[in-house]
XYZ file of C-alpha atoms in Angstrom:
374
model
C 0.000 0.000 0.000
C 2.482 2.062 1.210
C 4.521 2.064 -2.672
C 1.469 2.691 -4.590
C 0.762 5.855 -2.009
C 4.677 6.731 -3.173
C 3.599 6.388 -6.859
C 0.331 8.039 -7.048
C 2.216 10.925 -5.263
C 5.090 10.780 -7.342
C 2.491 11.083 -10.382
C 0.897 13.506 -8.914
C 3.883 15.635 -8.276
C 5.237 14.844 -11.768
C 2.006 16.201 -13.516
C 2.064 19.219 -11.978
C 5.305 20.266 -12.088
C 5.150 19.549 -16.229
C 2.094 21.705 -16.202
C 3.797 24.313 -15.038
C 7.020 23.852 -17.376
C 4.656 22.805 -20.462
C 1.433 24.632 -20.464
C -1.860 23.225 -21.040
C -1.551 22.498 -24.647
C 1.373 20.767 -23.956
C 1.066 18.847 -21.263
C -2.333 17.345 -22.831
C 0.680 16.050 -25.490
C 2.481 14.494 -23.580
C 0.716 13.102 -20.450
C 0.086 9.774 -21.839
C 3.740 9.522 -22.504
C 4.246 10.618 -18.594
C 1.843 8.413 -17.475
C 3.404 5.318 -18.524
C 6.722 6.276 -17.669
C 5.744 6.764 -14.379
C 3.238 4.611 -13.663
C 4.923 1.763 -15.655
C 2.046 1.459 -18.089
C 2.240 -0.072 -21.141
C -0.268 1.966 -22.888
C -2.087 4.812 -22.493
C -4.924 6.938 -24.012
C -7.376 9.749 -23.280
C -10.801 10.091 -24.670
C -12.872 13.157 -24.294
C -16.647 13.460 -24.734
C -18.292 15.160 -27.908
C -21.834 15.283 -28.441
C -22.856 11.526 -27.150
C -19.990 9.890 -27.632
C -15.893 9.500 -26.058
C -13.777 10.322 -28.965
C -9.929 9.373 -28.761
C -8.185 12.563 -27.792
C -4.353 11.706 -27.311
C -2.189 8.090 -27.084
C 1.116 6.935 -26.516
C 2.120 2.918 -26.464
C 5.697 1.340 -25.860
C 4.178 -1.434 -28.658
C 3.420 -0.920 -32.391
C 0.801 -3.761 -32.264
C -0.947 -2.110 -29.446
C -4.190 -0.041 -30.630
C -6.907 2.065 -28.829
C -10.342 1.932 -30.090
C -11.155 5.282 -32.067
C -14.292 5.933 -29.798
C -15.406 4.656 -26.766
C -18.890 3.574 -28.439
C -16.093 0.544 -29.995
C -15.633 -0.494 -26.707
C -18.872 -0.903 -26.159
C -18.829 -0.745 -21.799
C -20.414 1.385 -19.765
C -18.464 4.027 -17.334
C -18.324 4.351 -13.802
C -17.418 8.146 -11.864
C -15.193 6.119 -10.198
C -11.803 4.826 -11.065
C -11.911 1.303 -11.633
C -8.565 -1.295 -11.741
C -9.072 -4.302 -13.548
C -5.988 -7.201 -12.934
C -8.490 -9.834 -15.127
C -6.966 -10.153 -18.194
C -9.835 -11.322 -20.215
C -11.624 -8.611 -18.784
C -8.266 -5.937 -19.524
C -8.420 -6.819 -23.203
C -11.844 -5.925 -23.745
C -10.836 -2.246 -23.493
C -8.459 -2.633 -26.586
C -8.103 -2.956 -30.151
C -5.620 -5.605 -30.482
C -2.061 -6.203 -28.383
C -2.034 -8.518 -25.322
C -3.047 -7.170 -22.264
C -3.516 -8.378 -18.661
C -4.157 -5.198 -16.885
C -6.361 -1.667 -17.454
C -6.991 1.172 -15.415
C -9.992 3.706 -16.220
C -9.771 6.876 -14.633
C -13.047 9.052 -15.354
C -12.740 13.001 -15.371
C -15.454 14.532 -13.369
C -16.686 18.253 -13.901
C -19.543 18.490 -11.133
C -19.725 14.791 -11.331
C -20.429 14.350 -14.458
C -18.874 12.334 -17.215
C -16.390 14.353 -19.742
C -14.092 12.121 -20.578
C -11.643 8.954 -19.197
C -8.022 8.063 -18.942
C -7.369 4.190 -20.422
C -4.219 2.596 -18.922
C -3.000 -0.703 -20.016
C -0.119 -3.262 -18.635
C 0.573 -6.088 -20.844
C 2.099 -7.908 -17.764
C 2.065 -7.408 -14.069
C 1.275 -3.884 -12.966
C 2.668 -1.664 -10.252
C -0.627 -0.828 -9.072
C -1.661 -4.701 -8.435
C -2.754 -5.712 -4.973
C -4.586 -2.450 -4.805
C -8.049 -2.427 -3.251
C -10.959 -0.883 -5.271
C -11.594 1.733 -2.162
C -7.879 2.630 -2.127
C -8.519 3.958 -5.730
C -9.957 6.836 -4.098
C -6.237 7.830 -4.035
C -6.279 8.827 -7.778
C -9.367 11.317 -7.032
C -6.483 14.196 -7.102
C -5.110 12.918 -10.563
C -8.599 12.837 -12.312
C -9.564 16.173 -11.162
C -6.361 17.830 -12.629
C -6.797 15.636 -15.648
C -10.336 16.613 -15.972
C -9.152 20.522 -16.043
C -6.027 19.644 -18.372
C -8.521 18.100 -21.278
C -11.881 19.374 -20.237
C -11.381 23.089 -19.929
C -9.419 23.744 -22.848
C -12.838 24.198 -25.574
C -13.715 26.337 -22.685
C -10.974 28.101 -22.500
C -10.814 28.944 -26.217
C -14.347 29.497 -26.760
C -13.803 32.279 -24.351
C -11.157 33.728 -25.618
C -12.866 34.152 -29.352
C -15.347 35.632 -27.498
C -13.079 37.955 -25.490
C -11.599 39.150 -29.341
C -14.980 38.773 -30.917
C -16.359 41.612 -28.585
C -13.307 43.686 -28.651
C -13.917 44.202 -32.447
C -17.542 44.564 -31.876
C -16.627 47.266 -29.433
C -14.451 49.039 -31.542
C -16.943 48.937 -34.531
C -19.421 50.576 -31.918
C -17.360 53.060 -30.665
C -16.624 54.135 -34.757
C -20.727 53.856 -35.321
C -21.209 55.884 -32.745
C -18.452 58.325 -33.361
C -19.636 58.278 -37.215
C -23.043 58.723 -35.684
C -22.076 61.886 -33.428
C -20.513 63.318 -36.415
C -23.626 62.740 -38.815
C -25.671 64.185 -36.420
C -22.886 67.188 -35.949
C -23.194 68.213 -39.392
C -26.746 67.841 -40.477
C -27.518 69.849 -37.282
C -24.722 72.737 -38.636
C -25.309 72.028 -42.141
C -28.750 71.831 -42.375
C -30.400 72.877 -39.268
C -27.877 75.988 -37.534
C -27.990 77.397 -41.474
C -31.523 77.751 -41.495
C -32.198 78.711 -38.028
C -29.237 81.384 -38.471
C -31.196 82.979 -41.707
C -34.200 82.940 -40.237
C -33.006 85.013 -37.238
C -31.300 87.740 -39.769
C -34.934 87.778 -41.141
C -36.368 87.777 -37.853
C -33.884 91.345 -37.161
C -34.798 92.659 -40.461
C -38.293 92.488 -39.759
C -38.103 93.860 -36.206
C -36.888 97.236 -38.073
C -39.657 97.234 -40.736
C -42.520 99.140 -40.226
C -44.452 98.080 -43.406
C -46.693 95.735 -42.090
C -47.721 94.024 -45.668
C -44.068 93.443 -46.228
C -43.694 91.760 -42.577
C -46.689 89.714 -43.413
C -45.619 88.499 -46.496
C -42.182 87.785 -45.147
C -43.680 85.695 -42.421
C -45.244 83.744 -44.445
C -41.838 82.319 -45.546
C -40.407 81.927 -42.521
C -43.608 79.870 -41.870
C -42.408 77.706 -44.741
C -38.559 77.547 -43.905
C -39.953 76.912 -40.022
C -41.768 73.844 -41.156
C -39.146 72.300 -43.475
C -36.727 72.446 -40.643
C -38.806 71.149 -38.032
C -38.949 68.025 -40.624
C -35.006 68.143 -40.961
C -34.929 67.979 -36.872
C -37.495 65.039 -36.988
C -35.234 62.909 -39.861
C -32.252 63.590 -37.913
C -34.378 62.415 -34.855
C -35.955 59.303 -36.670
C -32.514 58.040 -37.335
C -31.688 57.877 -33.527
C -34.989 56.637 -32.402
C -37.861 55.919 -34.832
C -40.687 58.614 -34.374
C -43.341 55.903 -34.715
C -41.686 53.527 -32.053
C -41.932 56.087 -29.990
C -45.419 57.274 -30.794
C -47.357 54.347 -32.228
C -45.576 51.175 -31.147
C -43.392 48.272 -32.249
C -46.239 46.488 -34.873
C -46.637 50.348 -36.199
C -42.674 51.105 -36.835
C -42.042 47.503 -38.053
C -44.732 47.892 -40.845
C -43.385 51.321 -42.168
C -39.726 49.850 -41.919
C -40.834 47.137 -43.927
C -42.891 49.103 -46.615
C -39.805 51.360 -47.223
C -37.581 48.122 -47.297
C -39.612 46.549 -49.939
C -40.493 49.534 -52.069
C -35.979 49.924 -52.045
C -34.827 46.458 -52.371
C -37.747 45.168 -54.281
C -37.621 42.083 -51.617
C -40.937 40.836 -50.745
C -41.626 40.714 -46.771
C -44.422 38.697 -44.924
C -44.869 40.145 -41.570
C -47.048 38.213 -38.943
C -47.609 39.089 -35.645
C -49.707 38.197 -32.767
C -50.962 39.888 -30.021
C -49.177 42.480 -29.748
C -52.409 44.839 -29.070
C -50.358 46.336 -26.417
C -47.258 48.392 -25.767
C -44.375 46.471 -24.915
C -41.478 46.884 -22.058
C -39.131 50.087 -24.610
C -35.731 48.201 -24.283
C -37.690 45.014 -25.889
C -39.395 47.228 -28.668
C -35.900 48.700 -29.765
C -34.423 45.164 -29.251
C -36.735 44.089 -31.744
C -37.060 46.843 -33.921
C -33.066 47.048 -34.345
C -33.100 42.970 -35.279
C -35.523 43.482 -37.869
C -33.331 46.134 -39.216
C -30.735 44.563 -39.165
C -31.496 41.042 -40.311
C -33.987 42.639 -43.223
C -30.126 44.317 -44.345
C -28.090 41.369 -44.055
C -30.397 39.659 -46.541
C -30.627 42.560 -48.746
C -26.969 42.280 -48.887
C -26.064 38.922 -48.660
C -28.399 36.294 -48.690
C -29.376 36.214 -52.621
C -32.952 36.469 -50.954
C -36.164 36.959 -52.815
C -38.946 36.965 -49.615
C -38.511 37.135 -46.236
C -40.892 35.839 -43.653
C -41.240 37.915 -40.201
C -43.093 36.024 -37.408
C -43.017 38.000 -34.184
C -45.373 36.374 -31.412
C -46.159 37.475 -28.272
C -47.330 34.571 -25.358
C -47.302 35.039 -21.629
C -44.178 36.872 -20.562
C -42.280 35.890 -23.457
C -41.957 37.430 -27.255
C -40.713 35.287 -30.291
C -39.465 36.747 -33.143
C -38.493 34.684 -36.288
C -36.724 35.888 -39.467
C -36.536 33.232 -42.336
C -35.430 34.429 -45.357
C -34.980 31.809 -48.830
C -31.920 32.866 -49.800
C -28.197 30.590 -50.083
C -27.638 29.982 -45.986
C -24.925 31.866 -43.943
C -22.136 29.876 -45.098
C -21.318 31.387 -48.441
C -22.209 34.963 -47.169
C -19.213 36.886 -46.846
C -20.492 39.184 -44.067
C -18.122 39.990 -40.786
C -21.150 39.011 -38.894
C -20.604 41.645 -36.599
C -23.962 43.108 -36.690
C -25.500 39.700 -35.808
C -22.795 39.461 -33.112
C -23.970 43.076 -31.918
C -27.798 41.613 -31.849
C -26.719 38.437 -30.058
C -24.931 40.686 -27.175
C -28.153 43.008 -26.930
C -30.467 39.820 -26.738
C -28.360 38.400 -23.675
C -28.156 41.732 -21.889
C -31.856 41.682 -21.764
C -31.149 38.099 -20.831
C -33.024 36.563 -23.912
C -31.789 33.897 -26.150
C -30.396 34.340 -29.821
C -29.557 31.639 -32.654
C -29.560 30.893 -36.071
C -30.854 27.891 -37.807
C -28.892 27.428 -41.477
C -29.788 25.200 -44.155
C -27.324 25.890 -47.338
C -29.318 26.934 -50.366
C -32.036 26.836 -48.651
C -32.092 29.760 -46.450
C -31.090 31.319 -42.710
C -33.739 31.597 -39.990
C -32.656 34.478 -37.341
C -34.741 33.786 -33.849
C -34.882 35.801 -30.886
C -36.568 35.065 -27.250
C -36.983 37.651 -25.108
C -38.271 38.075 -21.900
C -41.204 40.684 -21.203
C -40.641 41.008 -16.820
């Protein structure tokens, strides 16, 4: 008992001290190597879950005629969250795909005691870790759980760093929008707006020194005019930063003007179906929406190849559905950044809603959205 303790610590030592020389990358490399060598094994392989199935992840055997099974699904046994020793060597050489072998260890690793993957071991003779009782495997507990973070982190790990970069350009494309946006604003409001309004009050002061009051009256009656087309200038610039009928008349209101004036441009035909939605909804979700609809009824103008687009947007209980299916060729041949669905995904979960995209190629995308209403 007493030498396996020394060489379950020794393993244990080992393994950590080469993940902190190797890294994680490496050290998922070359731990089946290090497990043999120090626990005299044979053989060794790791297999890590994907989907419903243990796929072979990394190897290493001292014999050319020994083989690992591609998948665990070959094997064809069941796993336990425990670690199991096997000296039986009819038993052993079920976990194999040819070679001789009397012994096998399987060392599950656990994530919050569940299943992601399991450590094969194999001696083709006697084995250091004979004599062993199955409670005393409780020893390797320590070695499955740093196993389990070498192998089953990593996708983790990566996904989050994609993410990490895949926001930082989506937050430098929003700080440019909205600089672009501040700047737009800037000079339609000097261009358009502070021009007028400047000549109308040098009008204004010439008419404060006129005492003809049929040339004041008639003068007025301009200003009227120039008044009124750049009250509408204010309300376009206004319109562009929130829409003047979401604000007014509602989400069902805005998304039927948006879609007229997207048609009668693009020539695209839309479908828009909606259900009850007789009432105003919470404003972040109405902008929420309204923004998606822009912005997947532009991605298929641009992209898709697209002649119809179907909008379903549903209303039940405290939750709202809406569904964009257009007919065009499917996301993958689109050459798109994808940022602006990336930007609609991140507004969805900050209103803690759920965003994803079915694709068929050549047969069209389907945008959905679920958000929340409390």
């Amino acid at each position: 008992m007493v030498s396996e303790n020394k060489l379950l610590l020794s393993f244990l030592l080992e393994l950590s001290e080469a993940l902190s020389n190797y890294g994680q990358l490496r050290i998922q490399e070359e731990l089946p190597k290090l497990f043999c060598e120090v626990i005299k094994a044979d053989g060794c392989a790791v297999y890590v879950q994907k989907i419903n199935n243990y796929i072979l992840h990394k190897q290493y055997s001292s014999s050319a005629s020994s083989h690992f099974a591609s998948s665990w699904r070959q094997i064809g046994w069941n796993l336990s969250t425990a670690a199991v020793y096997i000296d039986a060597p009819e038993t052993a050489g079920r976990y194999f795909q040819g070679g001789i072998w009397q012994r096998c260890l399987l060392l599950p690793l656990l994530r919050e005691d569940k299943i992601e993957g399991v450590l094969l071991a194999g001696w083709a003779g006697a084995s250091p870790l004979d004599g062993l009782l199955q409670e005393e495997l409780r020893l390797l507990q320590p070695i499955s759980q740093l196993l389990s973070d070498i192998y089953c982190t990593t996708h983790l790990i990566t996904a989050l760093k994609e993410r990490e970069k895949s926001l930082s350009i989506l937050y430098q494309k929003a700080e440019q929008e909205l600089e672009n946006g501040r700047r737009q604003v800037s000079l339609a409001l000097h261009d358009e707006v502070g021009q007028v309004l400047t000549s109308i009050l040098l009008q204004l002061n010439i008419l404060q020194q006129s005492e003809d009051l049929d040339y004041v009256k008639g003068r007025l009656g301009g200003l009227s005019h120039i008044t009124q087309q750049t009250l509408e200038e204010v309300r376009r610039i206004s319109h562009n930063l929130r829409p003047a009928l979401l604000e007014n008349l509602g989400l069902q209101a805005a998304l039927e003007s948006h879609i007229k004036e997207y048609t009668d441009s693009t020539g695209i035909a839309v479908e828009f179906r909606h259900h009850n939605l007789e009432e105003r909804l919470p404003d972040d979700v109405e902008i929420i929406v309204y923004r998606a609809v822009q912005e997947g009824l532009t991605n298929v103008a641009r992209h898709a190849g697209a002649s119809s687009v179907m909008i379903n947007l549903t209303v039940k209980g405290n939750k709202l559905l809406l569904q964009i299916e257009d007919n065009g060729k499917g996301m993958e041949e689109r050459k798109s950044s994808g940022l602006g669905l990336l930007g609609m995904e991140e507004r969805v979960k900050l209103a803690k809603g759920k965003f994803w995209l079915l694709n068929q190629k050549d047969q069209g995308l389907t945008l959905n959205i679920l958000l929340p209403l409390v």
